[in-house]
PDB file of C-alpha atoms in Angstrom:
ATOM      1  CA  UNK M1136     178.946 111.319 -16.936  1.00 50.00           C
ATOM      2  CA  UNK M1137     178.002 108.946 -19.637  1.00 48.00           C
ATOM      3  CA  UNK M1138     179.577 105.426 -20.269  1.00 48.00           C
ATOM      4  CA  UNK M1139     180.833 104.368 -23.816  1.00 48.00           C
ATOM      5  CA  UNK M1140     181.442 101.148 -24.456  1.00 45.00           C
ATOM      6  CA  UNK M1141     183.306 100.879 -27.796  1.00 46.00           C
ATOM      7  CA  UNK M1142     184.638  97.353 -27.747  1.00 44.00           C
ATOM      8  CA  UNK M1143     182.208  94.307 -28.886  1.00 44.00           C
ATOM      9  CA  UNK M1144     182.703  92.644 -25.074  1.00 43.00           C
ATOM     10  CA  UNK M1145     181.319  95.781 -23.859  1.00 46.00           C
ATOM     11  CA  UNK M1146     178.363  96.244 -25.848  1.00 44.00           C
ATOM     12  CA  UNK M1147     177.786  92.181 -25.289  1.00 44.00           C
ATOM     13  CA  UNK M1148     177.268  92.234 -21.270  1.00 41.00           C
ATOM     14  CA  UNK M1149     174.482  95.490 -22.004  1.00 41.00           C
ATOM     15  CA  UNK M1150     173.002  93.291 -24.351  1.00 42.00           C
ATOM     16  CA  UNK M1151     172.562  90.290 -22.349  1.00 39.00           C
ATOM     17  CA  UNK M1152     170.480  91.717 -19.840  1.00 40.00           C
ATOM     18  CA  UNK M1153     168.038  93.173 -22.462  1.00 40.00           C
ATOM     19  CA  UNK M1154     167.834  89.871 -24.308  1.00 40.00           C
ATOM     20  CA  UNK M1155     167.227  88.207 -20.359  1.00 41.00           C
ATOM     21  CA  UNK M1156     164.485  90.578 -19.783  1.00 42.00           C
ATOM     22  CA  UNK M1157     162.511  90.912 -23.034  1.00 39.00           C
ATOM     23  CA  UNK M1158     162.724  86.458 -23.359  1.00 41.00           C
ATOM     24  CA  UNK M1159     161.495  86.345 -19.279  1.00 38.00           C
ATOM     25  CA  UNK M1160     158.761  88.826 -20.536  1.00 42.00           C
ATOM     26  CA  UNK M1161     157.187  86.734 -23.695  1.00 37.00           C
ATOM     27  CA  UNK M1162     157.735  83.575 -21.202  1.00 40.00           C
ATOM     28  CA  UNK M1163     155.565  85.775 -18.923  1.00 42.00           C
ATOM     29  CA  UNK M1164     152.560  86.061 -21.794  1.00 41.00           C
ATOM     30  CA  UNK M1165     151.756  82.448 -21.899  1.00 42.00           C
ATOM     31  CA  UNK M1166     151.325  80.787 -24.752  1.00 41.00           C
ATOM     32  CA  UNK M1167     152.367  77.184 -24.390  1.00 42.00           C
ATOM     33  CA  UNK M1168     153.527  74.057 -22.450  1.00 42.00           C
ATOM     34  CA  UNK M1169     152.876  73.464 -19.299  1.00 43.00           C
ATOM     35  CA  UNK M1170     152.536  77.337 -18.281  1.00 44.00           C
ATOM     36  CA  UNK M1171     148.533  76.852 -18.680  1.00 43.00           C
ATOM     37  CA  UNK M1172     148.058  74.182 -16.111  1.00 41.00           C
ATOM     38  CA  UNK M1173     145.971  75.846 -13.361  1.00 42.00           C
ATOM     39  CA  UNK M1174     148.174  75.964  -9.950  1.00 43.00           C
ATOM     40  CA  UNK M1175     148.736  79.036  -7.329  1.00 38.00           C
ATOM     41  CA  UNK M1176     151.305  80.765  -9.567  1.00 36.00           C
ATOM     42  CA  UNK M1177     148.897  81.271 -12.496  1.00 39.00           C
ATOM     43  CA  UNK M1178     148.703  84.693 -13.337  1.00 36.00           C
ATOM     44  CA  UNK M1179     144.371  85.723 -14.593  1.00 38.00           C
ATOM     45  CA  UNK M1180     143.075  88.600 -14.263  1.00 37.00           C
ATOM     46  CA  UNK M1181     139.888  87.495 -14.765  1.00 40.00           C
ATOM     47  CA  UNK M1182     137.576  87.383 -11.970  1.00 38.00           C
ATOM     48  CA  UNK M1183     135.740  84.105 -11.244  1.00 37.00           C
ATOM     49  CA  UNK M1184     132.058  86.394 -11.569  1.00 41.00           C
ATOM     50  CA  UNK M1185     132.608  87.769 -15.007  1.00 38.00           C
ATOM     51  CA  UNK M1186     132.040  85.534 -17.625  1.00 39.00           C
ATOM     52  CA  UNK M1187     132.592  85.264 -21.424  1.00 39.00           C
ATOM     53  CA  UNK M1188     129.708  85.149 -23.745  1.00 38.00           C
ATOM     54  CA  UNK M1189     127.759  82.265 -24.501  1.00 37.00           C
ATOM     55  CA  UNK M1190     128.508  81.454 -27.687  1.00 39.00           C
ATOM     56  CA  UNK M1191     125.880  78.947 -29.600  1.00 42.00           C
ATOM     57  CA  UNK M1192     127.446  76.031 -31.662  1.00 43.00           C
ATOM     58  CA  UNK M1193     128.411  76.521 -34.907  1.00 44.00           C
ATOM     59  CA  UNK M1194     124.243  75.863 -36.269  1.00 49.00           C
ATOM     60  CA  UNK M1195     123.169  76.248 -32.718  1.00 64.00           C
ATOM     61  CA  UNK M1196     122.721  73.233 -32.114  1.00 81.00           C
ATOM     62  CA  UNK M1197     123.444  71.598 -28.336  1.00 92.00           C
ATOM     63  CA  UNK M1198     126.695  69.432 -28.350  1.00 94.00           C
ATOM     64  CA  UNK M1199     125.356  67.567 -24.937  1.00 96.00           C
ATOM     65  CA  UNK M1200     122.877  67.719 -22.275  1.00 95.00           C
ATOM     66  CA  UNK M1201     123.531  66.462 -18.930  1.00 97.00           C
ATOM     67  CA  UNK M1202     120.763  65.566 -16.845  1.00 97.00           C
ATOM     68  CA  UNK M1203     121.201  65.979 -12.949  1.00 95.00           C
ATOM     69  CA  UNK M1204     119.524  65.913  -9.383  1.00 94.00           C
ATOM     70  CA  UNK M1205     115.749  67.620  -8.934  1.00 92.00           C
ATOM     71  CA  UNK M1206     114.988  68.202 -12.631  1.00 94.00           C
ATOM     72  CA  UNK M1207     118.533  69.668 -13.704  1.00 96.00           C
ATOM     73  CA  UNK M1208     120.088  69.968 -16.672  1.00 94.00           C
ATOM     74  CA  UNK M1209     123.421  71.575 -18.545  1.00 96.00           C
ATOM     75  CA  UNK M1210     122.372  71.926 -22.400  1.00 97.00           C
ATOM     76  CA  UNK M1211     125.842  72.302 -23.180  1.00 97.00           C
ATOM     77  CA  UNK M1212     126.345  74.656 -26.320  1.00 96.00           C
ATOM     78  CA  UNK M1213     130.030  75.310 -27.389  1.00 96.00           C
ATOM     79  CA  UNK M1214     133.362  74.126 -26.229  1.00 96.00           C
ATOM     80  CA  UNK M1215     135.642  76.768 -27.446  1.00 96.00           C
ATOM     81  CA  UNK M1216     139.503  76.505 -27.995  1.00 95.00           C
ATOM     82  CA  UNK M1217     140.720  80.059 -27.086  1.00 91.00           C
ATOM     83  CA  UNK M1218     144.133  81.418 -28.232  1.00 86.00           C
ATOM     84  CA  UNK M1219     145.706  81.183 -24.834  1.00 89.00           C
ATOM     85  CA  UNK M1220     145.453  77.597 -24.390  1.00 93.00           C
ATOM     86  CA  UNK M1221     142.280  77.255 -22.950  1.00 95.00           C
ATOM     87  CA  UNK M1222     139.178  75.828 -23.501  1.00 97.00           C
ATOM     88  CA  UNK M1223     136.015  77.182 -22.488  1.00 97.00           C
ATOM     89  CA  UNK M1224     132.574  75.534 -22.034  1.00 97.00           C
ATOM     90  CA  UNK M1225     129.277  77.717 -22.115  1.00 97.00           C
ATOM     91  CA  UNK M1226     126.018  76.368 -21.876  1.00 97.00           C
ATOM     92  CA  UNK M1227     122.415  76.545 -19.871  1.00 96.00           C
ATOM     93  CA  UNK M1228     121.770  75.453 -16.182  1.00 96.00           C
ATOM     94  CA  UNK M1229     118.250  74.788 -16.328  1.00 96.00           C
ATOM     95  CA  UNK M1230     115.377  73.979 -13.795  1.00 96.00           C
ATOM     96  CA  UNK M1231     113.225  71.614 -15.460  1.00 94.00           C
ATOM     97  CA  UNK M1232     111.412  70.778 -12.325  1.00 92.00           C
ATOM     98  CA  UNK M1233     107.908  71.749 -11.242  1.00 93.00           C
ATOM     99  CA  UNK M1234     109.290  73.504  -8.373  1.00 94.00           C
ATOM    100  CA  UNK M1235     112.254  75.542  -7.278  1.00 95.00           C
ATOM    101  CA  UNK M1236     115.527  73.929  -6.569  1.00 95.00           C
ATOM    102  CA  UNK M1237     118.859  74.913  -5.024  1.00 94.00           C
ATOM    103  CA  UNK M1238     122.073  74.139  -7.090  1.00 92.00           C
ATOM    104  CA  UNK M1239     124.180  71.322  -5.399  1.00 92.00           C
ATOM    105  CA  UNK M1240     126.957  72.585  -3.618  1.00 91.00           C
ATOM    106  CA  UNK M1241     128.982  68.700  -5.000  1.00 93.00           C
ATOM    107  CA  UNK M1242     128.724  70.909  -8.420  1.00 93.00           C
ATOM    108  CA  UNK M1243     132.065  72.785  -6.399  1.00 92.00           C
ATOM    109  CA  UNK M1244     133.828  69.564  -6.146  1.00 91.00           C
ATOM    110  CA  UNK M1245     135.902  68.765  -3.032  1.00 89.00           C
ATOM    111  CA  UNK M1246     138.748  70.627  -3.154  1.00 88.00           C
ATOM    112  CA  UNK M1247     139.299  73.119  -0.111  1.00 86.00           C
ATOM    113  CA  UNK M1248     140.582  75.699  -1.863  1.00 85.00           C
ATOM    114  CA  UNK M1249     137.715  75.892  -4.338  1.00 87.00           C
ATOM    115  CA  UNK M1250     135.018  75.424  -1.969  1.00 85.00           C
ATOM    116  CA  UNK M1251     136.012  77.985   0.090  1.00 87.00           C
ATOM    117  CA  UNK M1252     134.801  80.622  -2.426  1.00 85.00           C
ATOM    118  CA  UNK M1253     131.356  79.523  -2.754  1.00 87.00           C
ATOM    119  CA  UNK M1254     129.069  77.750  -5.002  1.00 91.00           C
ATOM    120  CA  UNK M1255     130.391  76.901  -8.501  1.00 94.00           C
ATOM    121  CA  UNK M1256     131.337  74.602 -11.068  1.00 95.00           C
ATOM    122  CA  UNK M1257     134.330  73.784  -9.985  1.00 94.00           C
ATOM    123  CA  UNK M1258     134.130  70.451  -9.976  1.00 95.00           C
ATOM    124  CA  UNK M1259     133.633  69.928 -13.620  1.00 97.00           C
ATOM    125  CA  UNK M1260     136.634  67.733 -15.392  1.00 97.00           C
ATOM    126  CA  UNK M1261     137.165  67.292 -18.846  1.00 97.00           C
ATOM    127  CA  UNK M1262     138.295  63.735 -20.099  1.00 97.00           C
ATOM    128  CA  UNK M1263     140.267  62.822 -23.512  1.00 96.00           C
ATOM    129  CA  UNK M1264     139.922  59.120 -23.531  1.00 94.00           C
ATOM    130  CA  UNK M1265     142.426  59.210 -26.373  1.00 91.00           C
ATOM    131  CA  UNK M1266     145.435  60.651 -24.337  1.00 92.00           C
ATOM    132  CA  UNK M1267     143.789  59.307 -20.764  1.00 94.00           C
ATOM    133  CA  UNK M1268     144.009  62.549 -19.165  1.00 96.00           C
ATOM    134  CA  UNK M1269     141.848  64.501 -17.194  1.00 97.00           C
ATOM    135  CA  UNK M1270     141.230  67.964 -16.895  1.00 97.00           C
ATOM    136  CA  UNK M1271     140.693  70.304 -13.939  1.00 95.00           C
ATOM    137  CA  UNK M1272     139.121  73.827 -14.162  1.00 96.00           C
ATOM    138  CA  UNK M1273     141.569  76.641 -14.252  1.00 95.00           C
ATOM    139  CA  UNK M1274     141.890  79.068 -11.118  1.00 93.00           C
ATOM    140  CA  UNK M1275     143.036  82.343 -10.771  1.00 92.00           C
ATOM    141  CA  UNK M1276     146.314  83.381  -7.887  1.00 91.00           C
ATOM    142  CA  UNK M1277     143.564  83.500  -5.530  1.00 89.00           C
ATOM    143  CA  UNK M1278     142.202  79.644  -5.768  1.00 88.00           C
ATOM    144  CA  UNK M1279     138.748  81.139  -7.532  1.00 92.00           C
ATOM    145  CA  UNK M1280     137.808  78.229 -10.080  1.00 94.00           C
ATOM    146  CA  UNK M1281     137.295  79.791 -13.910  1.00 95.00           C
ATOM    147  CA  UNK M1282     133.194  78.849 -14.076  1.00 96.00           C
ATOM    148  CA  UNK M1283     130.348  80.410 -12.944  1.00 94.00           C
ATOM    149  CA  UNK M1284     129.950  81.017  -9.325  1.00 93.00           C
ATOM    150  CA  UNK M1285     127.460  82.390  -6.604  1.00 89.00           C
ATOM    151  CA  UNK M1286     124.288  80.733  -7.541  1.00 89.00           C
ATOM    152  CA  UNK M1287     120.788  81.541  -6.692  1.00 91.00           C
ATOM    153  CA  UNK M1288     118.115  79.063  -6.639  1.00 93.00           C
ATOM    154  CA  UNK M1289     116.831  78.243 -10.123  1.00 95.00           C
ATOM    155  CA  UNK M1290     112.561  78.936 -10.023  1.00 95.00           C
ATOM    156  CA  UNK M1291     110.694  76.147 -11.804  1.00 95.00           C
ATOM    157  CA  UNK M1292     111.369  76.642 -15.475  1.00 94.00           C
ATOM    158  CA  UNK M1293     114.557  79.184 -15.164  1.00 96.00           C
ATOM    159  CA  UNK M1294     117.845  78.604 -17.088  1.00 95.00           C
ATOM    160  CA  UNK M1295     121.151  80.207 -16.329  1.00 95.00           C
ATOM    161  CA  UNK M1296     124.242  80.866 -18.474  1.00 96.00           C
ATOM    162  CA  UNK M1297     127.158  79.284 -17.143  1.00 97.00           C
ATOM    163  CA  UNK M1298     130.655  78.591 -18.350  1.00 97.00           C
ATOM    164  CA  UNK M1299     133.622  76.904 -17.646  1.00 97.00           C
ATOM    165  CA  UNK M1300     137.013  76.862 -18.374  1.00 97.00           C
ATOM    166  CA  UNK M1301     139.934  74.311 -18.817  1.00 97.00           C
ATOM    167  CA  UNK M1302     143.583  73.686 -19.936  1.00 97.00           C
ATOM    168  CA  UNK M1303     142.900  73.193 -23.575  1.00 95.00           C
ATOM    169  CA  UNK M1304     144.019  68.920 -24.508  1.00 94.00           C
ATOM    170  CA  UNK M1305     146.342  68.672 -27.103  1.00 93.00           C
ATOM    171  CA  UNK M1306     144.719  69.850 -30.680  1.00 90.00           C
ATOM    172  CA  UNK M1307     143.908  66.201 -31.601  1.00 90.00           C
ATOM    173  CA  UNK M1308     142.052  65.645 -29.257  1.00 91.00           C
ATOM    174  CA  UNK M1309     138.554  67.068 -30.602  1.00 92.00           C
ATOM    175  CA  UNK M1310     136.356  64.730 -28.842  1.00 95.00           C
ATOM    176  CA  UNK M1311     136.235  65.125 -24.786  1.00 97.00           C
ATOM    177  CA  UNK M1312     134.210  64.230 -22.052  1.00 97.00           C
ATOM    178  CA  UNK M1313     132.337  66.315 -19.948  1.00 97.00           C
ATOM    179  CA  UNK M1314     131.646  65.024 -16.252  1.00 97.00           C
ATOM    180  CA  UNK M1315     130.274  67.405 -13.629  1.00 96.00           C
ATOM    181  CA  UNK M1316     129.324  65.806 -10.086  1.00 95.00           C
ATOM    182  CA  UNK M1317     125.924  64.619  -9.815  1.00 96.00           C
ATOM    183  CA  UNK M1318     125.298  64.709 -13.548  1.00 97.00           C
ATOM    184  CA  UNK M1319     125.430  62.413 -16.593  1.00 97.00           C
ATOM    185  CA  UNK M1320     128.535  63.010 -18.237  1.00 97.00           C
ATOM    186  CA  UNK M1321     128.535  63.857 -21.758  1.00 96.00           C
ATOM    187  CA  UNK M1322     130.775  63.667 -24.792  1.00 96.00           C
ATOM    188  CA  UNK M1323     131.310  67.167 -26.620  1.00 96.00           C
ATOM    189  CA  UNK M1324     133.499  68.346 -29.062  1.00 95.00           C
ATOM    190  CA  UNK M1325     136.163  70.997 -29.153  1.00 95.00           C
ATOM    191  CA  UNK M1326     135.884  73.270 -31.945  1.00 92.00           C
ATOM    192  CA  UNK M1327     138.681  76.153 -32.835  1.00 82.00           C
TER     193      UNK M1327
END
């Protein structure tokens, strides 16, 4: 038995439900507002250990370096506007000691949730002084912060690649703050 609807009320109420699902859907994609801000609902797929590639500045030059506790430092080396309304830090942990040294677990920040999945960046904030807001890093519907996680200790002289990622400010703000507990915060700018 099929249905016919041949009257324009009829084909109306089968189009409504189509026009429901396929707007819910692109909603669903991202893509703007306050949809990127990270809480429990957001919807990643990424996993907090895989990364995305280090990208160098533009001449490969280092847009900050952050000095911190027992000879470490973050060269930081792009700050990267992606298309889904994020931004995303890369850089170099380094060990610029003599001697080995164990990453801070205050680089995690002090948020339960994030803590409870191990050593990471977690506590790194971006700041536009412009608009006076600060940024969080994004987690994933299981509270894993967006940055590099699980760290080893860092032998005298050893760098590691690590990233974060953030809600992207608004696209005037270019110029940000970088702040990560225990380090010298550093001003970088936001390129893409």
């Amino acid at each position: 038995m099929s249905i016919r609807f041949t009257t324009r009320v009829g084909r109306g109420l089968v189009a409504w439900p189509i026009a429901i699902g396929l707007a819910l859907g692109v909603a669903g994609c991202g893509g703007g507002g306050d949809d990127d801000k990270p809480d429990a609902s957001a919807t990643s797929s990424e996993s907090s250990e895989s990364k995305p590639d280090v990208q160098e500045g533009d001449s490969g030059e280092v847009l900050a370096e952050l000095k911190g506790p027992s000879g470490l430092f973050l060269k930081v080396s792009s700050a990267q506007r992606d298309a889904g309304g994020f931004v995303t830090v890369n850089g170099d942990l380094k060990n610029d000691g003599d001697k080995a040294v164990n990453v801070p677990a205050q680089l995690s920040g002090n948020e339960t949730e994030i803590i409870r999945n191990g050593k990471s960046l977690g506590g790194a904030t971006l700041v536009d002084p412009k608009g006076k807001k600060r940024y969080y890093v994004l987690r994933d519907t299981e509270g894993r912060p967006l940055t590099t996680t699980q760290f080893q200790p860092l032998k005298a002289g050893e760098s590691l690649p690590v990233f974060m990622q953030f809600p992207a400010p608004p696209a005037n703000a270019t110029e940000v703050t970088l702040q990560l507990p225990m380090f010298t915060p550093g001003a970088i700018e936001i390129s893409g």
